[in-house]
Amino acid sequence: MGNKRKIKPVSGINSNAWYHVTEGRVDRAGRRFSNMLQVDSSSSGLIVSPNTTPPCYWQFQPFNDTSSEESSSAPRFFVLRNSRDGAAKQLSACHNETEPAPGQTGLCMAAADGADAAQVWQIDQWGSDMSKNGLRLINAANGTRFWLDVHKGNPPFMNGDTAKDDDDSDDDDDDDDGEKSQKWYMTSAQAVNAIDLLPAQGR
């Protein structure tokens, strides 16, 4: 049996980078991503679907982060913006009356509001390597019992049926579909240059 991987607070996120974000059922770490988390132009909801032009990249801004990333075991929180909507909107957990999972919570882009816990995300990594092992996303308003997941064929939703927090192997081929879809992968795509998307002050 291999060494067990424990979930821990994420480290290494660059707030001045745009990231290509995808999930573990459709893409694999270390390979070129063929899908991305993006806004569905037909519904304004969020989907994970094949790459588009222009792409939809994501910026992760630390939220009220006063801890030392290198030494603290405290959860780390972020707000997420995409390259299409800019600073005006942030990724949020939203009620979705058509969502079959308990809680009926999906994703949307909401007008940026630093006081809205639904726009704040706890991000953890599944092992020692953020890029290789993937990330777990928890919404601050929903609580730690719900993890960001994806239905087969979309859309993303907050799932209370969660994967275990450790594994017997670092080989993702051993993961079942439910666990794969709760693992999110990202790779740095380009620098954030827009002045209004530089790290926010006074959060």
XYZ file of C-alpha atoms in Angstrom:
203
model
C 0.000 0.000 0.000
C 1.196 3.497 -0.756
C 1.448 6.433 1.579
C -1.895 7.979 2.399
C -2.504 11.486 1.114
C -4.102 13.894 3.535
C -6.109 16.961 2.635
C -4.447 20.160 3.817
C -4.733 23.910 3.156
C -3.609 24.824 -0.341
C -0.214 26.414 -0.881
C 1.363 27.938 -3.962
C -1.564 29.790 -5.532
C -0.411 32.963 -7.303
C -3.080 35.666 -7.026
C -1.574 37.508 -9.998
C -2.048 34.593 -12.391
C -4.961 33.420 -14.483
C -5.555 29.689 -14.044
C -7.108 27.154 -16.366
C -9.462 25.182 -14.079
C -10.983 21.772 -14.780
C -12.148 18.673 -12.899
C -10.856 15.155 -12.448
C -13.483 13.190 -14.331
C -12.677 14.841 -17.668
C -9.006 15.872 -17.325
C -5.849 14.555 -15.692
C -2.957 16.272 -13.961
C 0.183 16.446 -16.067
C -1.720 16.344 -19.349
C -3.004 19.130 -21.570
C -6.469 20.088 -20.332
C -9.223 19.695 -22.915
C -12.012 21.150 -20.746
C -12.438 24.182 -18.517
C -14.746 25.593 -15.859
C -16.609 28.365 -17.648
C -19.786 30.412 -17.805
C -22.503 28.857 -19.955
C -23.583 31.628 -22.327
C -27.016 30.048 -22.775
C -27.928 29.857 -19.084
C -25.378 32.100 -17.305
C -24.672 29.121 -15.054
C -21.325 27.369 -14.689
C -20.285 24.312 -16.661
C -17.197 22.220 -17.282
C -17.015 21.794 -21.030
C -14.490 21.711 -23.895
C -12.069 24.619 -24.144
C -13.376 27.731 -25.854
C -11.935 30.811 -27.564
C -11.604 33.197 -25.874
C -10.869 31.002 -22.866
C -12.413 31.404 -19.431
C -9.572 31.600 -16.913
C -9.767 32.122 -13.157
C -8.032 34.345 -10.633
C -7.830 33.299 -6.963
C -7.736 36.242 -4.561
C -6.912 35.535 -0.880
C -9.774 36.586 1.397
C -8.919 37.933 4.866
C -5.739 35.860 4.786
C -3.459 36.849 7.664
C -1.792 33.454 8.069
C 1.616 32.345 6.904
C 1.032 30.072 3.940
C 4.170 28.100 4.655
C 3.544 27.385 8.339
C -0.164 27.619 9.102
C -2.554 24.685 9.093
C -5.559 27.034 9.200
C -7.992 26.902 6.262
C -7.271 29.328 3.440
C -10.083 31.265 1.804
C -10.327 32.869 -1.635
C -12.697 34.728 -3.921
C -12.646 33.652 -7.575
C -13.004 35.890 -10.631
C -13.030 34.878 -14.272
C -11.348 36.524 -17.232
C -14.631 37.244 -19.015
C -16.515 39.022 -16.230
C -13.503 40.694 -14.609
C -13.665 42.168 -11.108
C -17.387 42.936 -11.277
C -18.458 39.365 -10.501
C -17.239 36.533 -8.296
C -17.921 32.800 -8.221
C -20.775 32.104 -5.825
C -22.818 29.230 -4.482
C -26.415 29.809 -5.591
C -29.768 28.111 -5.102
C -30.768 26.014 -8.111
C -34.322 24.707 -7.943
C -33.595 22.104 -10.638
C -30.599 20.651 -8.760
C -31.442 17.095 -7.593
C -28.813 16.921 -4.835
C -29.838 17.784 -1.248
C -29.466 21.506 -0.623
C -30.112 22.342 -4.296
C -26.953 24.423 -4.495
C -25.148 25.117 -7.754
C -22.769 27.797 -9.018
C -23.284 31.243 -10.506
C -21.378 34.479 -11.036
C -22.693 37.094 -8.586
C -22.027 40.817 -8.265
C -18.858 41.116 -6.183
C -19.709 41.499 -2.495
C -17.023 41.088 0.150
C -19.685 40.536 2.821
C -21.315 37.596 1.025
C -20.025 34.280 2.422
C -21.464 32.463 -0.605
C -18.680 34.094 -2.667
C -15.901 32.846 -0.374
C -14.204 29.495 -0.981
C -12.066 27.326 1.258
C -9.480 25.637 -0.957
C -7.486 22.595 0.110
C -5.137 20.271 -1.719
C -5.438 16.491 -1.683
C -1.730 15.850 -1.127
C 1.684 17.467 -1.095
C 1.477 18.691 -4.707
C -1.326 21.095 -5.607
C -0.939 20.516 -9.351
C -0.582 16.728 -9.232
C -3.021 15.774 -6.481
C -5.754 18.310 -7.184
C -7.875 20.641 -5.074
C -11.022 20.486 -2.969
C -13.390 23.485 -2.942
C -15.744 24.181 -0.032
C -18.118 27.137 0.075
C -17.983 29.258 3.232
C -21.759 29.703 3.326
C -22.548 26.018 2.832
C -20.037 24.656 5.326
C -17.487 21.868 5.236
C -20.047 19.089 4.761
C -20.520 20.060 1.102
C -17.766 19.844 -1.533
C -17.823 21.180 -5.077
C -18.666 18.335 -7.443
C -19.866 17.879 -11.024
C -22.699 15.786 -12.399
C -21.754 13.636 -15.369
C -22.380 15.954 -18.292
C -22.487 18.940 -15.890
C -23.352 21.159 -14.065
C -21.231 21.749 -10.944
C -23.020 21.539 -7.587
C -22.316 21.351 -3.864
C -22.365 17.684 -2.853
C -22.892 16.407 0.683
C -21.846 12.897 -0.397
C -18.110 13.445 -0.130
C -15.009 11.441 -0.962
C -12.666 10.240 1.763
C -9.936 12.619 2.859
C -7.172 10.150 2.163
C -6.168 7.552 -0.373
C -4.094 4.404 -0.451
C -2.292 5.411 -3.612
C -1.085 8.484 -5.467
C -2.395 6.934 -8.691
C -5.657 8.640 -9.616
C -6.638 5.601 -11.698
C -7.715 3.996 -8.415
C -10.252 6.744 -7.702
C -13.932 6.133 -8.344
C -15.960 8.553 -10.442
C -17.424 10.328 -7.424
C -14.026 11.128 -6.024
C -12.596 12.205 -9.369
C -15.358 14.747 -9.867
C -14.612 16.287 -6.459
C -10.992 16.857 -7.446
C -10.271 20.090 -9.266
C -7.120 20.711 -11.255
C -5.612 23.923 -12.499
C -2.580 25.165 -14.329
C -1.261 28.709 -14.650
C -2.227 30.164 -18.032
C -0.988 33.768 -18.029
C -0.329 36.783 -15.813
C -3.103 39.077 -14.635
C -2.334 42.523 -16.032
C -5.583 44.462 -15.611
C -5.237 47.048 -12.841
C -8.734 46.367 -11.511
C -7.847 42.701 -11.019
C -4.721 43.227 -8.941
C -4.961 42.060 -5.301
C -7.841 43.866 -3.613
C -7.166 46.059 -0.601
C -9.226 46.306 2.550
C -10.862 42.886 2.289
